[in-house]
CSV table of C-alpha atoms in Angstrom, one decimal:
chain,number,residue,atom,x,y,z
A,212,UNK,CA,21.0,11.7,-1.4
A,213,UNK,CA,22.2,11.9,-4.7
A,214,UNK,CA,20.2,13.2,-7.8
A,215,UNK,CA,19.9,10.1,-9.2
A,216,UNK,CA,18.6,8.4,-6.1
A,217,UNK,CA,15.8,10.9,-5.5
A,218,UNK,CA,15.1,9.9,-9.1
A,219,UNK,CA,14.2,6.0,-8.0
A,220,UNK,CA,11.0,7.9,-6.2
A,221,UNK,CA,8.3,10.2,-7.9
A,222,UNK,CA,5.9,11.3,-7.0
A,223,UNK,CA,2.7,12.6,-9.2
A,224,UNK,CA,-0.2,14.7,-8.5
A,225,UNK,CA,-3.7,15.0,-10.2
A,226,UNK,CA,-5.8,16.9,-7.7
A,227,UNK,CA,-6.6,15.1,-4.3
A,228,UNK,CA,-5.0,11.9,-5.7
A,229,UNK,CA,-0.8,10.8,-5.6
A,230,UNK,CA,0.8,8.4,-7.1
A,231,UNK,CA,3.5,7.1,-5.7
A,232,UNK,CA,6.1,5.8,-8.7
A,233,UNK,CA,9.0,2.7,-8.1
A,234,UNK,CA,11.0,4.3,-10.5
A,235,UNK,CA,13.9,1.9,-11.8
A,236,UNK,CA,12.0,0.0,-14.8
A,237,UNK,CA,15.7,-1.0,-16.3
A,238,UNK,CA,15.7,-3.3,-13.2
A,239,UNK,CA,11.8,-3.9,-13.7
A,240,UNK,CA,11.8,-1.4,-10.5
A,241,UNK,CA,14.1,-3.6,-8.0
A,242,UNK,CA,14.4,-2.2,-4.8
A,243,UNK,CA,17.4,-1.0,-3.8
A,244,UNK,CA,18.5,0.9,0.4
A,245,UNK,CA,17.8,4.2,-1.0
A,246,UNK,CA,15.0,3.8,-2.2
A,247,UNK,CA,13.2,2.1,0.8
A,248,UNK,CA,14.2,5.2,2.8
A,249,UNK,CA,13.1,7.6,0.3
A,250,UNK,CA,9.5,5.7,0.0
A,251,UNK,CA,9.3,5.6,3.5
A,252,UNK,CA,10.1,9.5,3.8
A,253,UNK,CA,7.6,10.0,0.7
A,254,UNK,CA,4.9,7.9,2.5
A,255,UNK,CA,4.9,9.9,5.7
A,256,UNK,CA,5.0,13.6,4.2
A,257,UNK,CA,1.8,12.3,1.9
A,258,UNK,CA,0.2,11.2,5.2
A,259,UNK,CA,0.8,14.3,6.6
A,260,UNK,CA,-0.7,16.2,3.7
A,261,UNK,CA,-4.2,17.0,4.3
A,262,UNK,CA,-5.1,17.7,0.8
A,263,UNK,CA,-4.3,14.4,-0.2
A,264,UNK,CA,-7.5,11.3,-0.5
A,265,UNK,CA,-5.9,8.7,-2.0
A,266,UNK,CA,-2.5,7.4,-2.7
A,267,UNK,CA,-1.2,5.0,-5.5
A,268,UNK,CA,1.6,3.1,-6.0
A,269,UNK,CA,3.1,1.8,-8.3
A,270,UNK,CA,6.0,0.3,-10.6
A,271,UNK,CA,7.7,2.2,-13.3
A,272,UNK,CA,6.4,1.3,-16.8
A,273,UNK,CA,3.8,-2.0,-17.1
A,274,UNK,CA,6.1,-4.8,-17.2
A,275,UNK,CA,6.9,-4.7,-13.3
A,276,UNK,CA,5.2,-3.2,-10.1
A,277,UNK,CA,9.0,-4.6,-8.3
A,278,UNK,CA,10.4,-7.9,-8.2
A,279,UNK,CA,11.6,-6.6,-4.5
A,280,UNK,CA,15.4,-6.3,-3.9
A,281,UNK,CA,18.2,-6.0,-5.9
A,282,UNK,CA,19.9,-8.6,-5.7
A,283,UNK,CA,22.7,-7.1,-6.8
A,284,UNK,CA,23.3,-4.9,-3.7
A,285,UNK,CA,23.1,-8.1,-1.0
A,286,UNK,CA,27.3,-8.3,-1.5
A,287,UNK,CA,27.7,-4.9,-0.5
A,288,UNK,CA,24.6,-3.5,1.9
A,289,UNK,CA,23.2,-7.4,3.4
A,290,UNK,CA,26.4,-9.7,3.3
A,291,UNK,CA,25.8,-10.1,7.3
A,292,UNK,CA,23.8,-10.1,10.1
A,293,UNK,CA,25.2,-7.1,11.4
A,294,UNK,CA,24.3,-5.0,8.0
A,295,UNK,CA,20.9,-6.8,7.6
A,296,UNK,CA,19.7,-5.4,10.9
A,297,UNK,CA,20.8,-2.3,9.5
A,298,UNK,CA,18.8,-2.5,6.0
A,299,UNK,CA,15.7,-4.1,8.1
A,300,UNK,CA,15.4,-1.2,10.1
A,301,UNK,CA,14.7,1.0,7.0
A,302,UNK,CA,12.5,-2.0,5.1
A,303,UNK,CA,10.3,-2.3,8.3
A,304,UNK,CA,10.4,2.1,9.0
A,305,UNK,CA,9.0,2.2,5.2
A,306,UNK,CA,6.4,-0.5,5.8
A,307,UNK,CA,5.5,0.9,9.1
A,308,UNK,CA,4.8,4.0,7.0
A,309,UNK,CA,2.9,2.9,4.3
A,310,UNK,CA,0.7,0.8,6.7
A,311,UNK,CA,0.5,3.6,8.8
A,312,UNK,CA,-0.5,5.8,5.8
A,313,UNK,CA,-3.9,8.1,7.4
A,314,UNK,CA,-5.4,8.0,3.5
A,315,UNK,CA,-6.5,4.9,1.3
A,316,UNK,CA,-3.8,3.7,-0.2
A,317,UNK,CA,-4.1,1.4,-3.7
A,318,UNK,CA,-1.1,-0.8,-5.6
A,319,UNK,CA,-1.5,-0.4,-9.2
A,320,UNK,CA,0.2,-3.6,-10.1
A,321,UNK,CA,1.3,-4.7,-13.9
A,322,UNK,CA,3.4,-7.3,-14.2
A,323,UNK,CA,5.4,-8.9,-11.6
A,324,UNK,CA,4.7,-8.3,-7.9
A,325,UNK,CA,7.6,-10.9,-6.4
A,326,UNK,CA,9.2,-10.6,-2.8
A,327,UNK,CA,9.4,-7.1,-1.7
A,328,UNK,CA,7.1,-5.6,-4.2
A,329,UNK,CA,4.3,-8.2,-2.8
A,330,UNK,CA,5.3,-6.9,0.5
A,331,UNK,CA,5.0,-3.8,-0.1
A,332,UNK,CA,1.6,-4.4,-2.0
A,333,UNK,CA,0.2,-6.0,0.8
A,334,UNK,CA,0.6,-3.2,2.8
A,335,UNK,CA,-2.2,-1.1,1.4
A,336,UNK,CA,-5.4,-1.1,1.6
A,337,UNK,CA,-6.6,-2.2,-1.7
A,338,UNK,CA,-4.9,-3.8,-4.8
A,339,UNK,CA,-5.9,-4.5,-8.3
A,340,UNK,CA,-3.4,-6.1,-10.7
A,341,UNK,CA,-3.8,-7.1,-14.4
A,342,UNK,CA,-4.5,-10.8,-16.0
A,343,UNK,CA,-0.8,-11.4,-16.6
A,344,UNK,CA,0.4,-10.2,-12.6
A,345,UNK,CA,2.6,-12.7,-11.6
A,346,UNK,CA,3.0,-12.8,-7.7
A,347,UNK,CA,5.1,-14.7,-5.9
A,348,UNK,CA,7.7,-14.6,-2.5
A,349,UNK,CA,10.8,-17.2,-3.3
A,350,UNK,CA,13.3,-16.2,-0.7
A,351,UNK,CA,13.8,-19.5,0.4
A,352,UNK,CA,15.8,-19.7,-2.6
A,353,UNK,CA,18.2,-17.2,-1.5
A,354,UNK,CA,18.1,-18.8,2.5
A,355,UNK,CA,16.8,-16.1,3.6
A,356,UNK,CA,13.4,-15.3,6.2
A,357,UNK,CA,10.5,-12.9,5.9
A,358,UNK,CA,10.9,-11.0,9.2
A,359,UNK,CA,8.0,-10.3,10.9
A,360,UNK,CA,7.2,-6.5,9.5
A,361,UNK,CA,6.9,-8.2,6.2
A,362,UNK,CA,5.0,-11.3,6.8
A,363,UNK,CA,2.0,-10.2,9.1
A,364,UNK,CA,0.4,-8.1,6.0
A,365,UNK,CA,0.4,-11.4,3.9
A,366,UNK,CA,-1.0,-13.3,7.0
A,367,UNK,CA,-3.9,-10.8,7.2
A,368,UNK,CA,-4.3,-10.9,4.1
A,369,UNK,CA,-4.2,-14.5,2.7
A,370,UNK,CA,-4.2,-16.0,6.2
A,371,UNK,CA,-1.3,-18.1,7.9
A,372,UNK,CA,-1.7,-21.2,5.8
A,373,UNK,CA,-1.4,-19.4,2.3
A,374,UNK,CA,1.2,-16.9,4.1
A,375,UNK,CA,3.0,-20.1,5.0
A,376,UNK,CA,2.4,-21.8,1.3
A,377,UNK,CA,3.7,-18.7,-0.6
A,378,UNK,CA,6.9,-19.1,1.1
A,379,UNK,CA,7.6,-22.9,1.3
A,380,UNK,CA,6.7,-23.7,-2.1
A,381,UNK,CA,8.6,-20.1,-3.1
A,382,UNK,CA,6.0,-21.1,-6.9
A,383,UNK,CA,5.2,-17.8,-8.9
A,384,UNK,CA,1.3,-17.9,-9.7
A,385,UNK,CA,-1.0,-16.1,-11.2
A,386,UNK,CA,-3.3,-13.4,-11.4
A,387,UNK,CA,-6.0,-15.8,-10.7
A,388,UNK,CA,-4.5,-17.7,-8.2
A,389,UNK,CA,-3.6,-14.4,-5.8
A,390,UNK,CA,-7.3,-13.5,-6.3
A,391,UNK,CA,-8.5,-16.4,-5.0
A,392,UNK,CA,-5.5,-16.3,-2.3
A,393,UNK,CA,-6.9,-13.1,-1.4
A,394,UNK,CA,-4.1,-11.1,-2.1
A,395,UNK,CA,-5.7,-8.8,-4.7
A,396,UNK,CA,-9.7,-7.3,-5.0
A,397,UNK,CA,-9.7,-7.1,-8.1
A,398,UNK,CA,-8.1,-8.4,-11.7
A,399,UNK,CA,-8.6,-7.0,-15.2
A,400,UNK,CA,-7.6,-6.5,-18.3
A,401,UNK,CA,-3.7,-5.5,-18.5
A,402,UNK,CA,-4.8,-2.5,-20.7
A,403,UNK,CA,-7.0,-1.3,-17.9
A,404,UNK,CA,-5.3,-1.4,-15.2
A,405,UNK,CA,-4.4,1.6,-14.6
A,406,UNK,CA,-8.0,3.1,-15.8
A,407,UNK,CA,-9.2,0.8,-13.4
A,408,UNK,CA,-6.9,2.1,-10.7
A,409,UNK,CA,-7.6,5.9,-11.7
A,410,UNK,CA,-11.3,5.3,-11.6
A,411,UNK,CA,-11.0,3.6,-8.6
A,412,UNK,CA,-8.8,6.4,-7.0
A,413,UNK,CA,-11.4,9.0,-8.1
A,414,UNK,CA,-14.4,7.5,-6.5
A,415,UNK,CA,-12.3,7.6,-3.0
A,416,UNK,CA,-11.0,10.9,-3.5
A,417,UNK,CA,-14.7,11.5,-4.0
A,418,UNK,CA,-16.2,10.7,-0.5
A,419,UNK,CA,-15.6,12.6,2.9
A,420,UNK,CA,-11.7,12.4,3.7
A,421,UNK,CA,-12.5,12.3,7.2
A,422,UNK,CA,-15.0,9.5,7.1
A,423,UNK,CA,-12.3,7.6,4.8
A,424,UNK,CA,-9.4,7.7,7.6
A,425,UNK,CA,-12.1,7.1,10.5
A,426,UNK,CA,-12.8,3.8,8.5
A,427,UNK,CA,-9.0,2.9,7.4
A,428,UNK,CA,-8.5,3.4,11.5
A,429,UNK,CA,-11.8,1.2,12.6
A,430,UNK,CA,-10.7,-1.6,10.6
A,431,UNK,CA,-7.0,-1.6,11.7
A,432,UNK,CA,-8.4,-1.6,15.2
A,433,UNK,CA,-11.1,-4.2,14.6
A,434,UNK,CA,-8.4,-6.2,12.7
A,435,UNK,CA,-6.2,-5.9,16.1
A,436,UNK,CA,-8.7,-8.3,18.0
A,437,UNK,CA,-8.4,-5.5,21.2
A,438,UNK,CA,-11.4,-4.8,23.0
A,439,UNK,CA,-13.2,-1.5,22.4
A,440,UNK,CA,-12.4,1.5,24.7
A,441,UNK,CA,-15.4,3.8,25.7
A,442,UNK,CA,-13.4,6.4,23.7
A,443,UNK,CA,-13.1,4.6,21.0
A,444,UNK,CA,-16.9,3.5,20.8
A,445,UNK,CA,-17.8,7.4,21.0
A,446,UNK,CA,-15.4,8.2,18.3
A,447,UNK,CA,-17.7,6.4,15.5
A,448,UNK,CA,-20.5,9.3,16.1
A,449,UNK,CA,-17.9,12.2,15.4
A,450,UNK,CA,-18.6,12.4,12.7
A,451,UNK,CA,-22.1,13.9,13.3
A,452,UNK,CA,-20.3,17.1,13.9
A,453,UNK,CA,-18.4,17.3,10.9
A,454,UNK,CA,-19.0,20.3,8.4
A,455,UNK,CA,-18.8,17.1,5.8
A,456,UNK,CA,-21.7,15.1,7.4
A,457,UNK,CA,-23.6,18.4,6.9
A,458,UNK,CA,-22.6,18.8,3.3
A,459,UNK,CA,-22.9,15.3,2.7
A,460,UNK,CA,-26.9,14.8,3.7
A,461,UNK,CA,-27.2,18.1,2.2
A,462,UNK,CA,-26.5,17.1,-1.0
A,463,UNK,CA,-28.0,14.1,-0.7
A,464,UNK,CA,-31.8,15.7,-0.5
A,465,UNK,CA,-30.7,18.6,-3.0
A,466,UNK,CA,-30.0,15.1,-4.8
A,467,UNK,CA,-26.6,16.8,-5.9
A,468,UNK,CA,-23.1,15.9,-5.7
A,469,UNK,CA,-21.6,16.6,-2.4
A,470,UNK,CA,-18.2,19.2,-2.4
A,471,UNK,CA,-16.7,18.0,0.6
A,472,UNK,CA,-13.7,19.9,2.5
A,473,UNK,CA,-12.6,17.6,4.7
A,474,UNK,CA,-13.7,19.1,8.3
């Protein structure tokens, strides 16, 4: 991978928290081959990272979280069948790794969140955009599909008759209209957004790690509509042997703020 690709990815620390930056705001952050492996790769070594409690993402700069792919790259990398396999595999390995994600994740969007960035928002766990967000999926424009991967988020999210309206209508709406679609928690000012997220961010990275995961795991399982294993059911009282469940009530009668270590 060349310098400037690994550039389309960054990556920024502040403690227990990551952000995750789209980083091509000349193309209001447009997606391009490389960069849907790199985010994959990105996604999975933060997963992996045990010191990490939350992870961000988001679009270069505030006029764009990603209008999804470049367009300009269909000619060369998805003129055929045959190469669109080939770029789906890495689209679907990327979301399979942001869904897959172990720790919270949360899209800071600003601007527009079109196509494959509202794919890719969709994909985490929580989302909070600004008033003037403008969301949106009009592939049908282009004749082209939203393979499965990419369109059971939205359908969990919004249901299969707003999944379904989003993408026959192909309209760009609002900031108000996704919230009441369901496809973001929570809309604010566009100069607070990313306060909002930060703040937001902080008070996961502030609870028990483990407890966070165990959660993010319950509700992908509950989601899933599969019975309940005896394993599984004895899994939710772990967490009674956790040096965090100790530190946690501890705190809680010294009425301080717990320190938790995330074992």
């Amino acid at each position: 991978m060349t310098d400037k690709a690994a550039e389309t990815i960054l990556v920024e620390r502040e403690g227990a928290i990551a952000t995750v930056i789209l980083n091509r705001p000349h193309k209001l952050n447009a997606l391009t081959k490389p960069m849907w492996k790199l985010l994959g790769e990105t996604m999975d070594r933060l997963s992996a990272d045990d010191s990490v409690r939350c992870v961000i993402l988001r679009g270069a700069g505030e006029k764009s979280f990603s209008p999804g792919n470049d367009i300009s790259e269909f000619e060369t990398e998805r003129s055929n069948r045959e190469q669109a396999i080939a770029y789906g595999h890495i689209m679907h390995e990327t979301a399979r790794a942001i869904a897959d994600c172990r720790h919270p994740t949360l899209a800071q969007i600003h601007g527009i969140c079109v196509g494959g960035g509202l794919e890719i928002a969709a994909l985490c766990d929580m989302r909070i955009c600004g008033e003037s967000s403008r969301f949106g999926a009009p592939i049908k424009n282009l004749g082209l599909v939203m393979a499965y991967p990419e369109m059971e988020p939205l359908i969990h999210l919004a249901g299969p008759s707003v999944a379904l309206e989003i993408l026959y209508e192909g309209r760009i709406f609002d900031a108000a209209e996704a919230k009441d679609k369901r496809l973001v928690n929570r809309v604010v000012a566009d100069d607070r957004v990313a306060d909002e997220c930060r703040e937001t961010a902080r008070r996961i990275a502030d609870g028990a790690p483990l407890v966070a995961r165990w959660h993010k795991k319950f509700a992908r399982k509950l989601m899933s509509g599969q019975p309940l294993s005896e394993q599984e059911y004895l899994e939710c009282f772990d967490c009674f042997d956790t040096e965090d469940f100790r530190i946690g009530y501890k705190a809680f009668l010294a009425k301080a703020k717990p320190g938790f270590v995330g074992r």
